[in-house]
Amino acid sequence: MNRSFMPSISTEEELLALQLDGLRWTVRHSYQNSPFYRQRLQKANITPDDINSMDDLIRLPFTTADDLREGYPFPLRAAPFDQIVRIHASSGTTGKRKVLCYTQKDIDDWADMFARCYEMANLSQEDRVQIAVGYGLWTAGVGFQLGCERFGAMTVPVGPGNTEMHCEMLVDLQSTVFCATASMALLMGEEVQRRNLGDQIALTKVILGAERHSESMDRRIKELLAVDDVFDIPGLTELYGPGTGLDCGKHEGVHYWADYYILEIIDPDTFEPLEPGEMGEMVVTTLRKEGAPLIRYRTRDLTRLIPQPCSCGNPLPMHDRILGRSDDMFIVRAVNIYPGQIDHALSQVPEIGSEYQVHLERREDGRDYMILKVERRPRFDADQNKAIADRIARDIRQHILVSAEVEVLDHSALPRTERKSKRVFDHRG
Ligand code: ZN
């Protein structure tokens, strides 16, 4: 390794000092250069001189996805156009896309952050990184590529879909790392098995991004592609893109790059900060982003901070995997349910695969019903269906406090997709 992309901090005090510097810089930069932030801060009666300790963070107003929509097409912009070298966009759930501006420094910082992901995943410059995520306005493909080049490994930029070309490159170029959404990696795993290519490929690692997925999906991908390790890369366009953290080989949580952004977890209903270990919404504040800085940006992603340090010894703190989005929450008989909770419960059942669907119905009795469709793994027999269904229903009742009707289907009965799989179907009208 010629160069390390890890931060030079070793204690929590050093990290906090660095974060305070970054926070003060961000508030001043935003106040001076972004009309949106200046107005927002003035309304909250805050000037840059008011930020003197990390405790002042919670005095700052939140920024939301609605603010990005209202500022379309260049929301939060805090640098003049002659310094903006690129934009990326993500689809909003309704209406206009979220467009974010990058200066050259932002692009360089993002490349360094992403290179750190490859370093954390223990790649070397000899690795060959085949990229199967989307290119274009989206941050995904170009982020994986930028980081790979910065790190110094070989990029094989195939893009999404196209299993034919992916198989060809895996065999001919002997790619060692495969970067994809979980759905695409699963599809490729099944394709490699179907074509009997297991002995001809050289993959050792899979890096998954851009889609929330379960532990059982990780295990299945690991098994099908016969790799040593599967890593989880978080990220959102507002915060540069993917590459803002990675779980290390210990898999005790996702190390996040706390020298680039502050991560708070808040209660999405009361907006109060939560204690480490408590599940809530991720709120991020960037520390050196110029083009479109974020001040307490509500991501809608749900996770928790992991209270204890990682056994790998790296001082970068960790958050848990993303449990879902606060928007994805659905309510069945007055119980709030996040898809991630269902993922987690189903991942503990060895007899079923990683694919599932949740159907919500309102029946003639006026009550809501949740029907879970799961797939029995090939090595188990259909006569076990009832026992499997009973066990899942019991687990769901115990952990999520709601009853579910469970249908156990044959292996491969549910649809597969290269894109993000839709799992929750609400028929309640
Ligand atoms: Zn670690």
Tab-separated table of C-alpha atoms and ligand atoms in Angstrom:
chain	number	residue	atom	x	y	z
A	1	MET	CA	0.000	0.000	0.000
A	2	ASN	CA	1.511	3.298	-1.076
A	3	ARG	CA	-0.794	5.539	0.814
A	4	SER	CA	-3.418	5.282	3.543
A	5	PHE	CA	-6.756	7.056	3.331
A	6	MET	CA	-7.506	6.590	7.025
A	7	PRO	CA	-7.671	9.756	9.162
A	8	SER	CA	-4.714	10.567	11.363
A	9	ILE	CA	-6.836	10.751	14.508
A	10	SER	CA	-6.432	8.224	17.290
A	11	THR	CA	-8.562	9.497	20.169
A	12	GLU	CA	-12.139	10.670	20.580
A	13	GLU	CA	-10.858	14.090	21.746
A	14	GLU	CA	-8.943	14.546	18.492
A	15	LEU	CA	-12.020	13.596	16.512
A	16	LEU	CA	-14.241	16.022	18.446
A	17	ALA	CA	-11.745	18.861	17.965
A	18	LEU	CA	-11.677	18.169	14.246
A	19	GLN	CA	-15.480	18.043	14.124
A	20	LEU	CA	-15.821	21.355	15.958
A	21	ASP	CA	-13.429	23.017	13.501
A	22	GLY	CA	-15.418	21.589	10.593
A	23	LEU	CA	-18.745	22.574	12.108
A	24	ARG	CA	-17.610	26.164	12.620
A	25	TRP	CA	-16.230	26.307	9.098
A	26	THR	CA	-19.480	24.885	7.642
A	27	VAL	CA	-21.754	27.316	9.475
A	28	ARG	CA	-19.612	30.293	8.472
A	29	HIS	CA	-19.233	29.127	4.867
A	30	SER	CA	-22.985	28.465	4.541
A	31	TYR	CA	-23.927	31.765	6.177
A	32	GLN	CA	-21.661	33.748	3.915
A	33	ASN	CA	-22.290	31.944	0.622
A	34	SER	CA	-25.756	30.398	0.617
A	35	PRO	CA	-28.822	32.668	0.662
A	36	PHE	CA	-30.901	29.702	1.811
A	37	TYR	CA	-28.756	28.968	4.864
A	38	ARG	CA	-28.239	32.623	5.718
A	39	GLN	CA	-31.980	33.149	5.855
A	40	ARG	CA	-32.528	29.921	7.788
A	41	LEU	CA	-29.843	30.784	10.344
A	42	GLN	CA	-31.005	34.377	10.715
A	43	LYS	CA	-34.509	33.130	11.393
A	44	ALA	CA	-33.095	30.920	14.158
A	45	ASN	CA	-31.108	33.901	15.494
A	46	ILE	CA	-27.758	32.240	14.980
A	47	THR	CA	-24.600	33.782	13.582
A	48	PRO	CA	-21.373	31.898	12.832
A	49	ASP	CA	-19.827	33.359	16.000
A	50	ASP	CA	-22.390	31.507	18.117
A	51	ILE	CA	-20.869	28.098	17.387
A	52	ASN	CA	-18.283	27.543	20.094
A	53	SER	CA	-18.714	23.952	21.191
A	54	MET	CA	-20.230	20.726	19.927
A	55	ASP	CA	-23.192	21.373	22.236
A	56	ASP	CA	-24.154	24.244	19.925
A	57	LEU	CA	-24.923	21.748	17.144
A	58	ILE	CA	-28.459	21.097	18.394
A	59	ARG	CA	-29.261	24.824	18.263
A	60	LEU	CA	-28.976	24.703	14.481
A	61	PRO	CA	-32.174	24.298	12.452
A	62	PHE	CA	-32.804	21.102	10.460
A	63	THR	CA	-32.584	20.943	6.680
A	64	THR	CA	-34.976	18.595	4.861
A	65	ALA	CA	-35.666	17.058	1.473
A	66	ASP	CA	-38.438	19.655	1.058
A	67	ASP	CA	-35.811	22.412	1.262
A	68	LEU	CA	-33.980	20.745	-1.615
A	69	ARG	CA	-37.133	20.596	-3.699
A	70	GLU	CA	-37.984	24.227	-3.017
A	71	GLY	CA	-34.502	25.359	-3.998
A	72	TYR	CA	-34.600	23.437	-7.306
A	73	PRO	CA	-32.548	23.346	-9.495
A	74	PHE	CA	-29.518	24.313	-7.358
A	75	PRO	CA	-30.632	23.961	-3.739
A	76	LEU	CA	-28.246	24.724	-0.854
A	77	ARG	CA	-25.658	26.035	-3.324
A	78	ALA	CA	-22.873	27.763	-1.412
A	79	ALA	CA	-20.211	28.259	-4.089
A	80	PRO	CA	-20.264	30.437	-7.224
A	81	PHE	CA	-21.005	28.664	-10.507
A	82	ASP	CA	-17.446	29.111	-11.762
A	83	GLN	CA	-16.369	26.767	-8.950
A	84	ILE	CA	-19.048	24.123	-9.515
A	85	VAL	CA	-17.547	21.335	-11.628
A	86	ARG	CA	-20.298	18.721	-11.491
A	87	ILE	CA	-23.824	18.005	-10.378
A	88	HIS	CA	-25.477	14.742	-9.402
A	89	ALA	CA	-29.141	14.084	-8.866
A	90	SER	CA	-31.302	11.531	-7.169
A	91	SER	CA	-34.972	10.976	-7.749
A	92	GLY	CA	-37.203	12.565	-5.162
A	93	THR	CA	-40.124	10.435	-4.014
A	94	THR	CA	-42.456	13.084	-5.393
A	95	GLY	CA	-41.893	15.726	-8.023
A	96	LYS	CA	-38.535	17.270	-8.769
A	97	ARG	CA	-35.187	15.549	-8.479
A	98	LYS	CA	-32.735	16.504	-5.780
A	99	VAL	CA	-29.794	18.156	-7.558
A	100	LEU	CA	-26.531	18.654	-5.653
A	101	CYS	CA	-23.535	20.801	-6.669
A	102	TYR	CA	-19.904	19.689	-6.299
A	103	THR	CA	-16.747	21.775	-6.353
A	104	GLN	CA	-13.473	20.138	-7.389
A	105	LYS	CA	-12.558	19.861	-3.704
A	106	ASP	CA	-15.856	18.059	-3.027
A	107	ILE	CA	-15.084	15.575	-5.810
A	108	ASP	CA	-11.568	15.043	-4.432
A	109	ASP	CA	-12.882	14.568	-0.902
A	110	TRP	CA	-15.441	12.073	-2.165
A	111	ALA	CA	-12.710	10.133	-4.009
A	112	ASP	CA	-10.635	10.014	-0.802
A	113	MET	CA	-13.633	8.861	1.225
A	114	PHE	CA	-14.426	6.149	-1.283
A	115	ALA	CA	-10.784	5.066	-1.524
A	116	ARG	CA	-10.938	4.647	2.254
A	117	CYS	CA	-13.834	2.186	1.747
A	118	TYR	CA	-11.658	-0.021	-0.445
A	119	GLU	CA	-8.851	0.250	2.096
A	120	MET	CA	-11.257	-0.703	4.911
A	121	ALA	CA	-12.377	-3.716	2.846
A	122	ASN	CA	-8.705	-4.750	2.631
A	123	LEU	CA	-8.267	-4.424	-1.107
A	124	SER	CA	-4.853	-4.005	-2.675
A	125	GLN	CA	-3.783	-2.230	-5.840
A	126	GLU	CA	-3.679	-5.658	-7.490
A	127	ASP	CA	-7.439	-5.998	-7.152
A	128	ARG	CA	-9.762	-5.749	-10.153
A	129	VAL	CA	-13.012	-4.072	-9.289
A	130	GLN	CA	-16.011	-4.849	-11.481
A	131	ILE	CA	-18.724	-2.238	-11.102
A	132	ALA	CA	-22.354	-3.218	-11.692
A	133	VAL	CA	-24.172	-0.146	-10.409
A	134	GLY	CA	-25.681	2.645	-12.514
A	135	TYR	CA	-23.780	5.454	-14.218
A	136	GLY	CA	-25.130	8.853	-15.218
A	137	LEU	CA	-26.843	11.456	-13.088
A	138	TRP	CA	-26.762	9.000	-10.186
A	139	THR	CA	-23.797	9.098	-7.861
A	140	ALA	CA	-23.407	5.342	-7.701
A	141	GLY	CA	-21.246	4.152	-10.635
A	142	VAL	CA	-18.993	7.171	-10.868
A	143	GLY	CA	-18.413	7.098	-7.100
A	144	PHE	CA	-17.302	3.459	-7.110
A	145	GLN	CA	-15.041	4.219	-10.070
A	146	LEU	CA	-13.578	7.462	-8.716
A	147	GLY	CA	-12.708	5.787	-5.422
A	148	CYS	CA	-11.204	2.776	-7.152
A	149	GLU	CA	-8.945	4.909	-9.323
A	150	ARG	CA	-7.936	7.075	-6.365
A	151	PHE	CA	-7.160	3.903	-4.408
A	152	GLY	CA	-5.161	2.526	-7.304
A	153	ALA	CA	-6.934	-0.737	-8.116
A	154	MET	CA	-8.166	-1.622	-11.629
A	155	THR	CA	-11.698	-0.512	-12.503
A	156	VAL	CA	-13.891	-2.657	-14.763
A	157	PRO	CA	-16.865	-0.315	-15.350
A	158	VAL	CA	-19.603	-2.563	-16.772
A	159	GLY	CA	-22.633	-0.823	-15.254
A	160	PRO	CA	-25.957	-2.329	-14.205
A	161	GLY	CA	-27.845	-5.213	-15.825
A	162	ASN	CA	-26.199	-7.043	-18.714
A	163	THR	CA	-25.451	-10.338	-16.927
A	164	GLU	CA	-23.945	-11.660	-20.178
A	165	MET	CA	-21.183	-9.051	-20.225
A	166	HIS	CA	-20.667	-9.350	-16.483
A	167	CYS	CA	-20.075	-13.106	-16.766
A	168	GLU	CA	-17.683	-12.534	-19.666
A	169	MET	CA	-15.646	-9.964	-17.696
A	170	LEU	CA	-15.646	-12.052	-14.503
A	171	VAL	CA	-14.149	-14.978	-16.410
A	172	ASP	CA	-11.885	-13.211	-18.921
A	173	LEU	CA	-10.523	-10.385	-16.746
A	174	GLN	CA	-10.575	-12.399	-13.510
A	175	SER	CA	-12.180	-9.580	-11.542
A	176	THR	CA	-11.646	-10.000	-7.801
A	177	VAL	CA	-14.209	-7.561	-6.406
A	178	PHE	CA	-17.831	-7.160	-7.495
A	179	CYS	CA	-19.740	-3.955	-6.627
A	180	ALA	CA	-23.514	-4.082	-7.037
A	181	THR	CA	-26.891	-3.663	-5.424
A	182	ALA	CA	-27.851	-6.694	-3.352
A	183	SER	CA	-30.517	-7.659	-5.920
A	184	MET	CA	-27.984	-7.546	-8.764
A	185	ALA	CA	-25.377	-9.504	-6.785
A	186	LEU	CA	-27.958	-12.177	-5.995
A	187	LEU	CA	-28.965	-12.358	-9.655
A	188	MET	CA	-25.314	-12.689	-10.712
A	189	GLY	CA	-24.746	-15.364	-8.083
A	190	GLU	CA	-27.630	-17.400	-9.451
A	191	GLU	CA	-26.388	-16.802	-13.021
A	192	VAL	CA	-22.852	-17.948	-12.171
A	193	GLN	CA	-24.341	-21.125	-10.648
A	194	ARG	CA	-26.632	-21.714	-13.625
A	195	ARG	CA	-23.755	-21.408	-16.090
A	196	ASN	CA	-21.459	-23.446	-13.891
A	197	LEU	CA	-18.808	-20.731	-13.870
A	198	GLY	CA	-17.881	-21.194	-10.209
A	199	ASP	CA	-14.427	-22.630	-11.020
A	200	GLN	CA	-13.616	-20.046	-13.655
A	201	ILE	CA	-14.093	-16.836	-11.707
A	202	ALA	CA	-11.720	-15.218	-9.210
A	203	LEU	CA	-14.016	-13.115	-7.007
A	204	THR	CA	-12.971	-12.756	-3.379
A	205	LYS	CA	-15.156	-9.858	-2.237
A	206	VAL	CA	-18.519	-8.294	-2.919
A	207	ILE	CA	-19.318	-4.688	-2.000
A	208	LEU	CA	-23.025	-3.942	-1.791
A	209	GLY	CA	-24.522	-0.500	-2.028
A	210	ALA	CA	-27.553	1.535	-2.957
A	211	GLU	CA	-30.169	-0.809	-1.561
A	212	ARG	CA	-31.081	-1.871	1.920
A	213	HIS	CA	-30.758	-5.625	2.300
A	214	SER	CA	-30.841	-8.291	4.942
A	215	GLU	CA	-28.163	-10.420	6.599
A	216	SER	CA	-29.603	-13.501	4.897
A	217	MET	CA	-29.180	-11.855	1.488
A	218	ASP	CA	-25.501	-11.234	2.393
A	219	ARG	CA	-25.087	-14.887	3.346
A	220	ARG	CA	-26.767	-16.109	0.168
A	221	ILE	CA	-24.587	-13.882	-2.052
A	222	LYS	CA	-21.467	-15.038	-0.225
A	223	GLU	CA	-22.457	-18.649	-0.779
A	224	LEU	CA	-23.433	-18.333	-4.456
A	225	LEU	CA	-20.372	-16.347	-5.522
A	226	ALA	CA	-18.062	-18.235	-3.114
A	227	VAL	CA	-16.455	-15.008	-1.850
A	228	ASP	CA	-14.674	-14.518	1.477
A	229	ASP	CA	-16.490	-11.364	2.420
A	230	VAL	CA	-19.504	-9.183	1.673
A	231	PHE	CA	-19.333	-5.510	2.660
A	232	ASP	CA	-22.033	-2.925	3.033
A	233	ILE	CA	-21.492	0.570	1.631
A	234	PRO	CA	-23.924	3.287	2.742
A	235	GLY	CA	-24.409	6.660	1.124
A	236	LEU	CA	-26.842	9.180	-0.214
A	237	THR	CA	-26.526	11.766	-2.954
A	238	GLU	CA	-27.011	14.667	-0.563
A	239	LEU	CA	-23.917	13.478	1.330
A	240	TYR	CA	-21.563	13.181	-1.700
A	241	GLY	CA	-22.967	9.750	-2.722
A	242	PRO	CA	-22.052	6.193	-1.740
A	243	GLY	CA	-18.801	5.691	0.118
A	244	THR	CA	-19.451	7.543	3.368
A	245	GLY	CA	-18.569	4.485	5.454
A	246	LEU	CA	-18.058	0.722	5.357
A	247	ASP	CA	-18.338	-2.229	7.687
A	248	CYS	CA	-14.871	-3.670	8.300
A	249	GLY	CA	-14.002	-7.365	8.220
A	250	LYS	CA	-15.344	-7.781	11.779
A	251	HIS	CA	-18.848	-6.793	10.640
A	252	GLU	CA	-19.800	-5.276	13.980
A	253	GLY	CA	-21.320	-2.197	12.346
A	254	VAL	CA	-20.636	0.342	9.607
A	255	HIS	CA	-17.625	2.548	10.354
A	256	TYR	CA	-18.561	6.020	9.164
A	257	TRP	CA	-16.246	8.821	8.160
A	258	ALA	CA	-16.755	11.063	11.178
A	259	ASP	CA	-13.941	13.335	10.023
A	260	TYR	CA	-16.127	14.340	7.042
A	261	TYR	CA	-19.540	14.545	8.702
A	262	ILE	CA	-21.289	14.517	12.053
A	263	LEU	CA	-23.940	11.855	12.507
A	264	GLU	CA	-26.791	12.448	14.947
A	265	ILE	CA	-29.675	10.080	15.625
A	266	ILE	CA	-32.969	11.789	16.460
A	267	ASP	CA	-36.467	10.685	17.318
A	268	PRO	CA	-38.322	11.296	14.006
A	269	ASP	CA	-41.468	12.397	15.858
A	270	THR	CA	-40.109	14.671	18.585
A	271	PHE	CA	-36.790	15.642	16.842
A	272	GLU	CA	-34.991	15.092	20.154
A	273	PRO	CA	-31.480	13.607	20.020
A	274	LEU	CA	-31.367	9.930	21.029
A	275	GLU	CA	-28.749	8.082	23.062
A	276	PRO	CA	-26.183	5.833	21.362
A	277	GLY	CA	-27.849	2.454	20.808
A	278	GLU	CA	-31.334	3.874	20.299
A	279	MET	CA	-32.967	3.529	16.882
A	280	GLY	CA	-33.965	6.711	15.094
A	281	GLU	CA	-33.430	8.927	12.063
A	282	MET	CA	-29.946	9.769	10.798
A	283	VAL	CA	-29.206	13.488	10.679
A	284	VAL	CA	-25.961	14.589	9.038
A	285	THR	CA	-23.882	17.759	9.126
A	286	THR	CA	-20.965	17.999	6.728
A	287	LEU	CA	-17.602	19.343	7.894
A	288	ARG	CA	-15.892	20.397	4.649
A	289	LYS	CA	-18.432	20.244	1.810
A	290	GLU	CA	-18.316	23.429	-0.289
A	291	GLY	CA	-20.817	23.164	-3.164
A	292	ALA	CA	-23.863	22.077	-1.160
A	293	PRO	CA	-23.047	21.810	2.535
A	294	LEU	CA	-25.490	20.034	4.831
A	295	ILE	CA	-26.503	21.433	8.195
A	296	ARG	CA	-28.471	18.910	10.260
A	297	TYR	CA	-29.916	17.315	7.142
A	298	ARG	CA	-32.679	14.814	7.930
A	299	THR	CA	-31.885	11.772	5.797
A	300	ARG	CA	-35.034	9.765	6.658
A	301	ASP	CA	-32.762	6.723	7.023
A	302	LEU	CA	-33.244	4.796	10.230
A	303	THR	CA	-30.384	3.318	12.171
A	304	ARG	CA	-28.629	3.589	15.536
A	305	LEU	CA	-25.164	4.509	16.700
A	306	ILE	CA	-23.231	1.523	17.997
A	307	PRO	CA	-22.210	2.478	21.542
A	308	GLN	CA	-19.056	0.361	21.807
A	309	PRO	CA	-15.860	0.609	19.710
A	310	CYS	CA	-15.102	-2.006	17.050
A	311	SER	CA	-12.865	-4.924	17.960
A	312	CYS	CA	-10.752	-4.152	14.873
A	313	GLY	CA	-9.251	-1.206	16.772
A	314	ASN	CA	-10.109	1.440	14.169
A	315	PRO	CA	-11.162	4.595	16.069
A	316	LEU	CA	-13.832	5.598	13.518
A	317	PRO	CA	-17.255	5.227	15.156
A	318	MET	CA	-19.967	2.930	13.803
A	319	HIS	CA	-23.644	3.003	12.986
A	320	ASP	CA	-25.805	-0.059	12.489
A	321	ARG	CA	-27.029	-1.153	9.092
A	322	ILE	CA	-29.846	0.955	7.674
A	323	LEU	CA	-33.108	-0.466	8.963
A	324	GLY	CA	-35.231	1.376	6.437
A	325	ARG	CA	-36.538	4.838	5.802
A	326	SER	CA	-38.882	6.647	8.104
A	327	ASP	CA	-41.086	7.111	4.981
A	328	ASP	CA	-41.205	3.323	4.443
A	329	MET	CA	-42.769	2.700	7.800
A	330	PHE	CA	-46.196	1.134	7.588
A	331	ILE	CA	-48.786	0.703	10.283
A	332	VAL	CA	-50.675	-2.511	10.940
A	333	ARG	CA	-53.197	-2.484	13.771
A	334	ALA	CA	-51.553	0.557	15.359
A	335	VAL	CA	-48.059	-0.974	15.316
A	336	ASN	CA	-45.300	0.937	13.473
A	337	ILE	CA	-43.357	-1.502	11.315
A	338	TYR	CA	-40.181	-0.896	9.340
A	339	PRO	CA	-39.299	-3.283	6.507
A	340	GLY	CA	-35.865	-3.765	8.105
A	341	GLN	CA	-37.482	-5.379	11.138
A	342	ILE	CA	-39.097	-7.976	8.869
A	343	ASP	CA	-35.766	-8.522	7.057
A	344	HIS	CA	-34.107	-9.092	10.359
A	345	ALA	CA	-36.718	-11.535	11.691
A	346	LEU	CA	-36.741	-13.564	8.459
A	347	SER	CA	-32.933	-13.629	8.318
A	348	GLN	CA	-32.929	-15.756	11.470
A	349	VAL	CA	-34.871	-18.587	9.792
A	350	PRO	CA	-32.489	-21.026	8.070
A	351	GLU	CA	-35.178	-22.873	6.090
A	352	ILE	CA	-36.114	-19.886	3.918
A	353	GLY	CA	-34.342	-17.813	1.263
A	354	SER	CA	-33.758	-14.101	1.259
A	355	GLU	CA	-36.654	-13.116	-1.018
A	356	TYR	CA	-39.973	-12.210	0.534
A	357	GLN	CA	-43.040	-10.048	0.073
A	358	VAL	CA	-45.318	-8.327	2.557
A	359	HIS	CA	-48.959	-7.860	1.543
A	360	LEU	CA	-51.295	-5.688	3.577
A	361	GLU	CA	-55.041	-6.213	3.279
A	362	ARG	CA	-58.145	-4.840	4.920
A	363	ARG	CA	-60.797	-7.582	5.080
A	364	GLU	CA	-64.549	-7.577	5.558
A	365	ASP	CA	-64.223	-7.488	9.320
A	366	GLY	CA	-62.646	-4.046	8.854
A	367	ARG	CA	-59.328	-5.172	10.301
A	368	ASP	CA	-55.882	-5.082	8.747
A	369	TYR	CA	-54.012	-8.264	7.913
A	370	MET	CA	-50.368	-8.765	7.089
A	371	ILE	CA	-49.515	-11.642	4.786
A	372	LEU	CA	-45.870	-12.636	4.429
A	373	LYS	CA	-44.779	-14.634	1.398
A	374	VAL	CA	-41.438	-16.382	1.775
A	375	GLU	CA	-39.537	-19.010	-0.221
A	376	ARG	CA	-38.511	-22.399	1.145
A	377	ARG	CA	-34.872	-23.156	0.354
A	378	PRO	CA	-34.339	-26.002	-2.147
A	379	ARG	CA	-32.948	-28.501	0.335
A	380	PHE	CA	-36.083	-28.476	2.503
A	381	ASP	CA	-39.312	-30.344	1.654
A	382	ALA	CA	-42.770	-28.915	1.137
A	383	ASP	CA	-44.106	-31.028	4.014
A	384	GLN	CA	-42.207	-28.700	6.347
A	385	ASN	CA	-44.151	-25.663	5.132
A	386	LYS	CA	-46.514	-25.598	8.090
A	387	ALA	CA	-43.758	-25.857	10.676
A	388	ILE	CA	-41.767	-23.096	8.933
A	389	ALA	CA	-44.811	-20.835	8.684
A	390	ASP	CA	-45.673	-21.354	12.355
A	391	ARG	CA	-42.169	-20.530	13.449
A	392	ILE	CA	-42.060	-17.317	11.408
A	393	ALA	CA	-45.483	-16.214	12.648
A	394	ARG	CA	-44.331	-16.811	16.233
A	395	ASP	CA	-41.077	-14.857	15.703
A	396	ILE	CA	-42.883	-11.932	14.092
A	397	ARG	CA	-45.453	-11.821	16.886
A	398	GLN	CA	-42.736	-11.937	19.499
A	399	HIS	CA	-40.379	-9.352	17.975
A	400	ILE	CA	-42.660	-6.995	16.050
A	401	LEU	CA	-45.797	-7.457	18.169
A	402	VAL	CA	-48.146	-8.061	15.265
A	403	SER	CA	-49.702	-11.225	13.805
A	404	ALA	CA	-48.827	-12.322	10.312
A	405	GLU	CA	-50.209	-14.992	8.025
A	406	VAL	CA	-47.237	-16.744	6.481
A	407	GLU	CA	-47.286	-18.453	3.085
A	408	VAL	CA	-44.301	-20.628	2.313
A	409	LEU	CA	-43.680	-20.878	-1.438
A	410	ASP	CA	-41.312	-23.013	-3.487
A	411	HIS	CA	-37.796	-21.752	-4.199
A	412	SER	CA	-37.734	-19.112	-6.997
A	413	ALA	CA	-41.514	-18.542	-6.828
A	414	LEU	CA	-41.080	-14.816	-6.160
A	415	PRO	CA	-39.851	-12.473	-8.911
A	416	ARG	CA	-36.164	-11.497	-9.134
A	417	THR	CA	-35.031	-8.102	-10.352
A	418	GLU	CA	-31.802	-6.327	-11.211
A	419	ARG	CA	-33.158	-3.201	-9.623
A	420	LYS	CA	-34.410	-2.550	-6.153
A	421	SER	CA	-36.964	-5.201	-5.233
A	422	LYS	CA	-40.396	-4.015	-4.179
A	423	ARG	CA	-41.311	-5.932	-1.070
A	424	VAL	CA	-44.255	-4.209	0.558
A	425	PHE	CA	-47.617	-4.243	-1.256
A	426	ASP	CA	-50.345	-2.286	0.447
A	427	HIS	CA	-53.776	-3.303	-0.906
A	428	ARG	CA	-55.724	-1.434	1.742
A	429	GLY	CA	-56.687	1.364	-0.656
B	1	ZN	ZN	-14.008	-2.398	12.607
